[in-house]
Structures are given as structure tokens and as C-alpha cells.
Short mmCIF file of C-alpha atoms in Angstrom, two decimals:
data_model
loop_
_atom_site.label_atom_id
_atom_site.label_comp_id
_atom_site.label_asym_id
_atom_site.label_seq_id
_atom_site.Cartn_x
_atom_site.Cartn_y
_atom_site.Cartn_z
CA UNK Z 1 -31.53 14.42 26.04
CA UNK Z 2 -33.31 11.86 24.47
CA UNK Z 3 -36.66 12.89 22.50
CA UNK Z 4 -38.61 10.03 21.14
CA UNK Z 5 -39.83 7.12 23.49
CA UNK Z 6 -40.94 3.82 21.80
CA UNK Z 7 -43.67 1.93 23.29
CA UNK Z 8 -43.44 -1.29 23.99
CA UNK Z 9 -39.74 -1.59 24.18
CA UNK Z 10 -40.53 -5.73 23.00
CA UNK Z 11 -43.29 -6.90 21.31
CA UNK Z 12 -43.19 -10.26 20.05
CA UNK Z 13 -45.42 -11.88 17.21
CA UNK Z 14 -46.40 -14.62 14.84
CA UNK Z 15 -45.37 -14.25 11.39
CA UNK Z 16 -48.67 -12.73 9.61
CA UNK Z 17 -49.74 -10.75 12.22
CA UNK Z 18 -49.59 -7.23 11.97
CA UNK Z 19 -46.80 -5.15 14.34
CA UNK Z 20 -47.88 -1.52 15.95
CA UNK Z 21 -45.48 0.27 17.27
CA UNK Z 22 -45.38 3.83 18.93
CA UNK Z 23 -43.37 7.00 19.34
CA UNK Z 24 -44.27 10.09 21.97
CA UNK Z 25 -42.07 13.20 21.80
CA UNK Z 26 -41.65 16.34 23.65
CA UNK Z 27 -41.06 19.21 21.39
CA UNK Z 28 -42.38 20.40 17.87
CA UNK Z 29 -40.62 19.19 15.64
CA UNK Z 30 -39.90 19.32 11.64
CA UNK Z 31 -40.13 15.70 10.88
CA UNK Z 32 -40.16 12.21 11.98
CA UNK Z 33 -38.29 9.53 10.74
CA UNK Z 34 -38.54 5.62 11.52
CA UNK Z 35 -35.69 3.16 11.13
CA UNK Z 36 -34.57 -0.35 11.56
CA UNK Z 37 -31.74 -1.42 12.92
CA UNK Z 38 -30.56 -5.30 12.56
CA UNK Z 39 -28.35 -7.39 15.35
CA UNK Z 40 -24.90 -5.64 14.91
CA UNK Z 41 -25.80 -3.02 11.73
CA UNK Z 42 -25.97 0.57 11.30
CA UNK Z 43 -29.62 1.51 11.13
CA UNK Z 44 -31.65 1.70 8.24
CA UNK Z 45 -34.09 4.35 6.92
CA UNK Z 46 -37.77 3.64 6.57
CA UNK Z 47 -40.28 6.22 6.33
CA UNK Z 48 -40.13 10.08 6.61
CA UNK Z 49 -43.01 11.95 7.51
CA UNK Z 50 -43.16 15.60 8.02
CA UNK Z 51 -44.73 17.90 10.35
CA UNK Z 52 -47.92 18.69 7.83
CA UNK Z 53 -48.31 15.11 7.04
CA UNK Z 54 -50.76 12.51 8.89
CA UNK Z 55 -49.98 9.34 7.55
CA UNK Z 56 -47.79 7.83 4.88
CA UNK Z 57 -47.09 4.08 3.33
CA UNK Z 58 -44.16 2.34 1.97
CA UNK Z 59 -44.58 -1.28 0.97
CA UNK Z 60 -45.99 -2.72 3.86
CA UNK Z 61 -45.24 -0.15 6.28
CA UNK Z 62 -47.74 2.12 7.48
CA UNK Z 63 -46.26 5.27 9.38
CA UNK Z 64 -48.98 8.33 11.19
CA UNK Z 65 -48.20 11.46 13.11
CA UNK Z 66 -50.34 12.96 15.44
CA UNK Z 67 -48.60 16.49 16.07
CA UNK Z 68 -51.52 17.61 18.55
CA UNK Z 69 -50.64 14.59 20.63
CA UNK Z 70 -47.16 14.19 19.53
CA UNK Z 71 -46.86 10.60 18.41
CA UNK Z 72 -46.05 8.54 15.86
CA UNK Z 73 -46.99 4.69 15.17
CA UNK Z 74 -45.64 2.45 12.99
CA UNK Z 75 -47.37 -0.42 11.29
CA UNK Z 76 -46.12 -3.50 9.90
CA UNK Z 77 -48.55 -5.21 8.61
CA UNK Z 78 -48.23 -9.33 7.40
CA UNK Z 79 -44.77 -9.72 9.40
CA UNK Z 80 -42.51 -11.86 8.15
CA UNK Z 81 -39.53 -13.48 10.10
CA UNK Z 82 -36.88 -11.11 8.21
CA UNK Z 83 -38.50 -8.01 9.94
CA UNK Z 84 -37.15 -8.68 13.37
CA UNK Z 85 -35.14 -5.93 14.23
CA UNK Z 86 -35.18 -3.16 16.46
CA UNK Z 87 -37.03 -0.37 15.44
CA UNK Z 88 -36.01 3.49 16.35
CA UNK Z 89 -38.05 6.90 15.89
CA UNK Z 90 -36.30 9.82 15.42
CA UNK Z 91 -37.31 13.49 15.72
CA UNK Z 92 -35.79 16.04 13.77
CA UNK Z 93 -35.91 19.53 14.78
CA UNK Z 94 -36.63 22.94 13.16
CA UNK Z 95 -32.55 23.43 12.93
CA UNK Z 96 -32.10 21.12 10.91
CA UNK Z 97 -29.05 20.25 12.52
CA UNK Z 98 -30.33 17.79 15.41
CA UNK Z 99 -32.09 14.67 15.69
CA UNK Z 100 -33.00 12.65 18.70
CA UNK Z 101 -33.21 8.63 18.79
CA UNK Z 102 -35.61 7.26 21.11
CA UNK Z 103 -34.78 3.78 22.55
CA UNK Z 104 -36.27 1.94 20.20
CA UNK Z 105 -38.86 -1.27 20.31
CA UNK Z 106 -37.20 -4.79 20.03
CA UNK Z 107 -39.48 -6.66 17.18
CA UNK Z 108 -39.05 -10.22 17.34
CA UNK Z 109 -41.18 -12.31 14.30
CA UNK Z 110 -41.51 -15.96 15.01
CA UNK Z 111 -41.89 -18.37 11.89
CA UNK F 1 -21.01 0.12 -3.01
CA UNK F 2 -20.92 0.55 0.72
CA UNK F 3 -22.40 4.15 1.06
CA UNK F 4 -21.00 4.83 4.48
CA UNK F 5 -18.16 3.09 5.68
CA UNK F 6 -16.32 3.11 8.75
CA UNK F 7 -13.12 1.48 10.36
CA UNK F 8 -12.38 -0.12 12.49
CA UNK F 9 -15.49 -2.76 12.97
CA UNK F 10 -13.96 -3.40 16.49
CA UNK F 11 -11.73 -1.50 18.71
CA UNK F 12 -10.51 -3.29 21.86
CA UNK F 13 -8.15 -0.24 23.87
CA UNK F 14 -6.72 0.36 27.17
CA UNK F 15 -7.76 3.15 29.40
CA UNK F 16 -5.74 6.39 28.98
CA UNK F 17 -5.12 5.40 24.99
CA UNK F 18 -5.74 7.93 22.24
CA UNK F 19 -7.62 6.20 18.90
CA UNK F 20 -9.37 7.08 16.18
CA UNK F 21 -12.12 6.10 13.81
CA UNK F 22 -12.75 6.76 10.35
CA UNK F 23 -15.50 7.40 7.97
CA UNK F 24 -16.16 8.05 4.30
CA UNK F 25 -18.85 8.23 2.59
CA UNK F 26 -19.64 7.86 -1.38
CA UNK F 27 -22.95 9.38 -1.46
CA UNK F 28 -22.12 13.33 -2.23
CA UNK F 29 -24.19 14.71 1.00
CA UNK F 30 -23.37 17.65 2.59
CA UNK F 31 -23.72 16.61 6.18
CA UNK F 32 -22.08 13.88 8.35
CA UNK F 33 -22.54 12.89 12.18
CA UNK F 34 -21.12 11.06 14.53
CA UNK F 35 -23.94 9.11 17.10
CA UNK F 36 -22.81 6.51 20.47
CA UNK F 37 -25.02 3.53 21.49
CA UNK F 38 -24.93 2.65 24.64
CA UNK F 39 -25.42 -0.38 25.58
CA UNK F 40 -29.41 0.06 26.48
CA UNK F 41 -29.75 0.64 22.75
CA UNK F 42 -29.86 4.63 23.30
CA UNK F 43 -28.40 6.61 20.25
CA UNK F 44 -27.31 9.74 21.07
CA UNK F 45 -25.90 12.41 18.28
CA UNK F 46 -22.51 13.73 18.72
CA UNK F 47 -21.42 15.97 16.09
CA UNK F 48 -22.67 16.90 13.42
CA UNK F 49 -20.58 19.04 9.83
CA UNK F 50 -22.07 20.28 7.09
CA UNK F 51 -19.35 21.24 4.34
CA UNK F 52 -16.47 21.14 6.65
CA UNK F 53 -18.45 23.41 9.73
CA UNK F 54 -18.86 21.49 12.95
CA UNK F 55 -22.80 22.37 13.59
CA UNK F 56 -23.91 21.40 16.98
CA UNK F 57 -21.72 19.11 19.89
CA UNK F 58 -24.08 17.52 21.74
CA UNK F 59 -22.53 17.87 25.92
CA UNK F 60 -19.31 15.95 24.40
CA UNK F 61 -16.37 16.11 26.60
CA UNK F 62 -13.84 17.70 24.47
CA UNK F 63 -11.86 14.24 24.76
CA UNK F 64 -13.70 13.95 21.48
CA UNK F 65 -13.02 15.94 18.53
CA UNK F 66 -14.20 15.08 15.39
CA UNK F 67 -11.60 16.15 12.22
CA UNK F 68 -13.23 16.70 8.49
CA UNK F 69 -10.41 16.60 5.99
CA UNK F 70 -12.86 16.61 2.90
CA UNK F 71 -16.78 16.50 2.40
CA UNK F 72 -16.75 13.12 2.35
CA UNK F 73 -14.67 12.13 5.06
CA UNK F 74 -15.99 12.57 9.04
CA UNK F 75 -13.00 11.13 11.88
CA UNK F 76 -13.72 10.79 15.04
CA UNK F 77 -10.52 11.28 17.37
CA UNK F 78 -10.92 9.98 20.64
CA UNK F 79 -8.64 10.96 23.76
CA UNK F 80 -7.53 9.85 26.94
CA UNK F 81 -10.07 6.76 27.03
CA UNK F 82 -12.53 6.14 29.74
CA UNK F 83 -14.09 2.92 30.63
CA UNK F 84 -17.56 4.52 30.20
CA UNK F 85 -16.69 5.35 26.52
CA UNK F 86 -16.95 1.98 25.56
CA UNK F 87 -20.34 2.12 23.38
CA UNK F 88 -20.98 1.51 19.58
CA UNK F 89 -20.04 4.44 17.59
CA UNK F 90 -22.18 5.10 14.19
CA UNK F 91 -21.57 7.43 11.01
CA UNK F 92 -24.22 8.86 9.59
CA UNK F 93 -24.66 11.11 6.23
CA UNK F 94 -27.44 12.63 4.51
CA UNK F 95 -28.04 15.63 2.12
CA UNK F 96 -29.32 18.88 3.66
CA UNK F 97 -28.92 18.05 7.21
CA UNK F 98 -31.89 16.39 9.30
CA UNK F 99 -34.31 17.22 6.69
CA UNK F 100 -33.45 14.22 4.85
CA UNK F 101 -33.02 10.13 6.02
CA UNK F 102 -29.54 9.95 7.00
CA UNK F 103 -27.28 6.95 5.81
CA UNK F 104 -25.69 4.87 8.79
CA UNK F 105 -22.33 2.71 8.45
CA UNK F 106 -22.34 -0.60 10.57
CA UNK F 107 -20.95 0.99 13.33
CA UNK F 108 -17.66 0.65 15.55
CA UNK F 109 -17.68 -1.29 18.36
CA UNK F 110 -15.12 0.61 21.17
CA UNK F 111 -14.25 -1.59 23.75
CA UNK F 112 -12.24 -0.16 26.92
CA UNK F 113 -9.97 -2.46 28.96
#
């Protein structure tokens, strides 16, 4: 079953402007990990962020996690055209042997 | 260096056919998977080995076995196909199982007649 749901499944912006997207889940979890996937690619790895962690940065990409309300956001902050993708969260469990995809959130960037 | 490849890119098959897909990866992990996107975008996991032990199977029909000849080599063998297996199918490696960002190829797009 799946675990994460994105929110909003589109979201469409001006290159510049900042992109916030979100991730609910169901169960605890060990960590939570975003990724990009581009039109016809194998997805990409962004940020990992662990189940004691709160908020973490790479470049210009700005990932939280809320375990008392568990959710995740991801920030994107001074888009640029190159960043539309689709972006997925992913939950990993305490297993370590399973991790659930949500939907993901379809980023368009217009120049 | 492609870090996880897989072949075919495209595989356009008649019902009831048996094919297979391939994957290697040149990273040294320990685990490989095997995920289908439908075409909403879900991904869904599908198997999962770490050093040659299949780990979990998510509700796969047994239609769909994957084989592990060496650490760095995941197939996915495919039986009997059914229109509703038509998806993209993505390899995925990382080192120490979910704990760690997995690596995905580009995917295999499985087309049923």
C-alpha cells in the first residue's frame, strides 16, 4: 500500500518563486527521503532526513519533518526552469528493507 | 559511468509471452530492488535482495521472479504476460538497504499487446 501522499499533485510557478511541497504518512517510520524524477528517467535522490532530524538543506533545497504530525515539506526556493520534474517522498521503514513512494507532485517552472 | 543500468529501455510483448529484464549495477551496494510505475505515476516496490537473499515481495504474483546471479546483478523474469503488467519497471540499488538513498536506472518501459 502506498505510504506517502504529496500535496498538491501540480503546482505550477514562475521561475524565482519559491516551490513548497508536502508529504503526509501513516506509520513511524526510520527516514524520509525526497526525489526527483525527470520526463522518462529513473528518479533521482535529493535529501535524506531521519526520524530525529527536523529540518535539513542541500543547495537550494530545504527539506522538514514533523514526526508528531507526520509530514514532510519540501522547499525549493529561487526555481529555475531546469527544476520541473516530478517530485516523490518516500518513507522508509524500521526494517530497513521497505520503502513506500507516494504519488508524487508534478512541478512545472515557467521561464 | 552509468551507476545502474538496465535493458531493455522498451519492451513491446504479446500477452501470454515470457521476458526478462536486466540490471547491473557498478556501485558495490549490497541491496537491489525492483519498483513498477503505473501509469498514475505510483511506484510501488517489488523485490528487494541484499547479498543474494530475496528480502521482502511486495503482493507480487509469482508470475514475477526476480533471479540474482551476482551482487551486482538484479533480473527481473517476467511470466505469462498480462495486459495490466504493462507499467515502467525501475532498478534501484543502495548500500545497507533503505537506510541509505537508493540509485535508480532509467527504467523499462513494458508494453503489452
Amino acid at each position: 500500500s502506498q505510504q506517502g501522499e504529496e500535496d498538491p499533485q501540480a503546482l505550477s510557478i514562475q521561475e524565482g518563486e519559491n516551490a513548497t511541497m508536502n508529504c503526509s504518512y501513516k506509520t513511524s517510520i526510520n527516514n524520509l527521503q525526497w526525489y526527483r524524477q525527470n520526463s522518462g528517467r529513473g528518479l533521482v535522490h535529493l535529501i535524506l532526513i531521519r526520524s530525529n532530524e527536523r529540518e535539513k538543506h542541500s543547495g537550494r533545497l530545504r527539506v522538514t519533518l514533523d514526526t508528531s504530525k507526520k509530514s514532510s515539506s519540501l522547499l525549493i526556493t529561487a526555481s529555475r526552469a531546469a527544476d520541473t520534474a516530478s517530485y516523490f517522498c518516500a518513507t522508509a521503514l524500521y526494517n530497513n528493507n521497505d520503502m513506500r513512494f507516494g504519488a508524487g507532485t508534478r512541478l512545472t517552472v515557467k521561464p | 559511468d552509468t551507476a545502474v543500468s538496465q535493458t531493455p529501455k522498451y519492451l513491446v510483448t504479446q500477452m501470454g509471452n515470457d521476458k526478462s529484464i536486466k540490471c547491473e549495477q557498478n556501485l558495490g551496494h549490497d541491496t537491489m530492488y525492483w519498483y513498477k510505475q503505473d501509469s498514475k505515476k505510483f511506484l510501488k516496490i517489488m523485490f528487494s535482495y541484499n547479498n543474494k537473499e530475496l528480502i521482502i515481495n511486495e503482493t507480487v504474483p509469482n508470475r514475477f521472479s526476480p533471479k540474482s546471479p551476482d551482487k551486482a546483478h538484479l533480473n527481473l523474469h517476467i511470466n505469462s504476460l498480462e495486459l495490466g503488467d504493462s507499467a515502467v519497471y525501475f532498478c534501484a540499488s543502495s548500500q545497507g538497504g533503505t537506510n541509505q538513498p537508493q540509485h535508480f536506472g532509467d527504467g523499462t518501459r513494458l508494453s503489452i499487446l
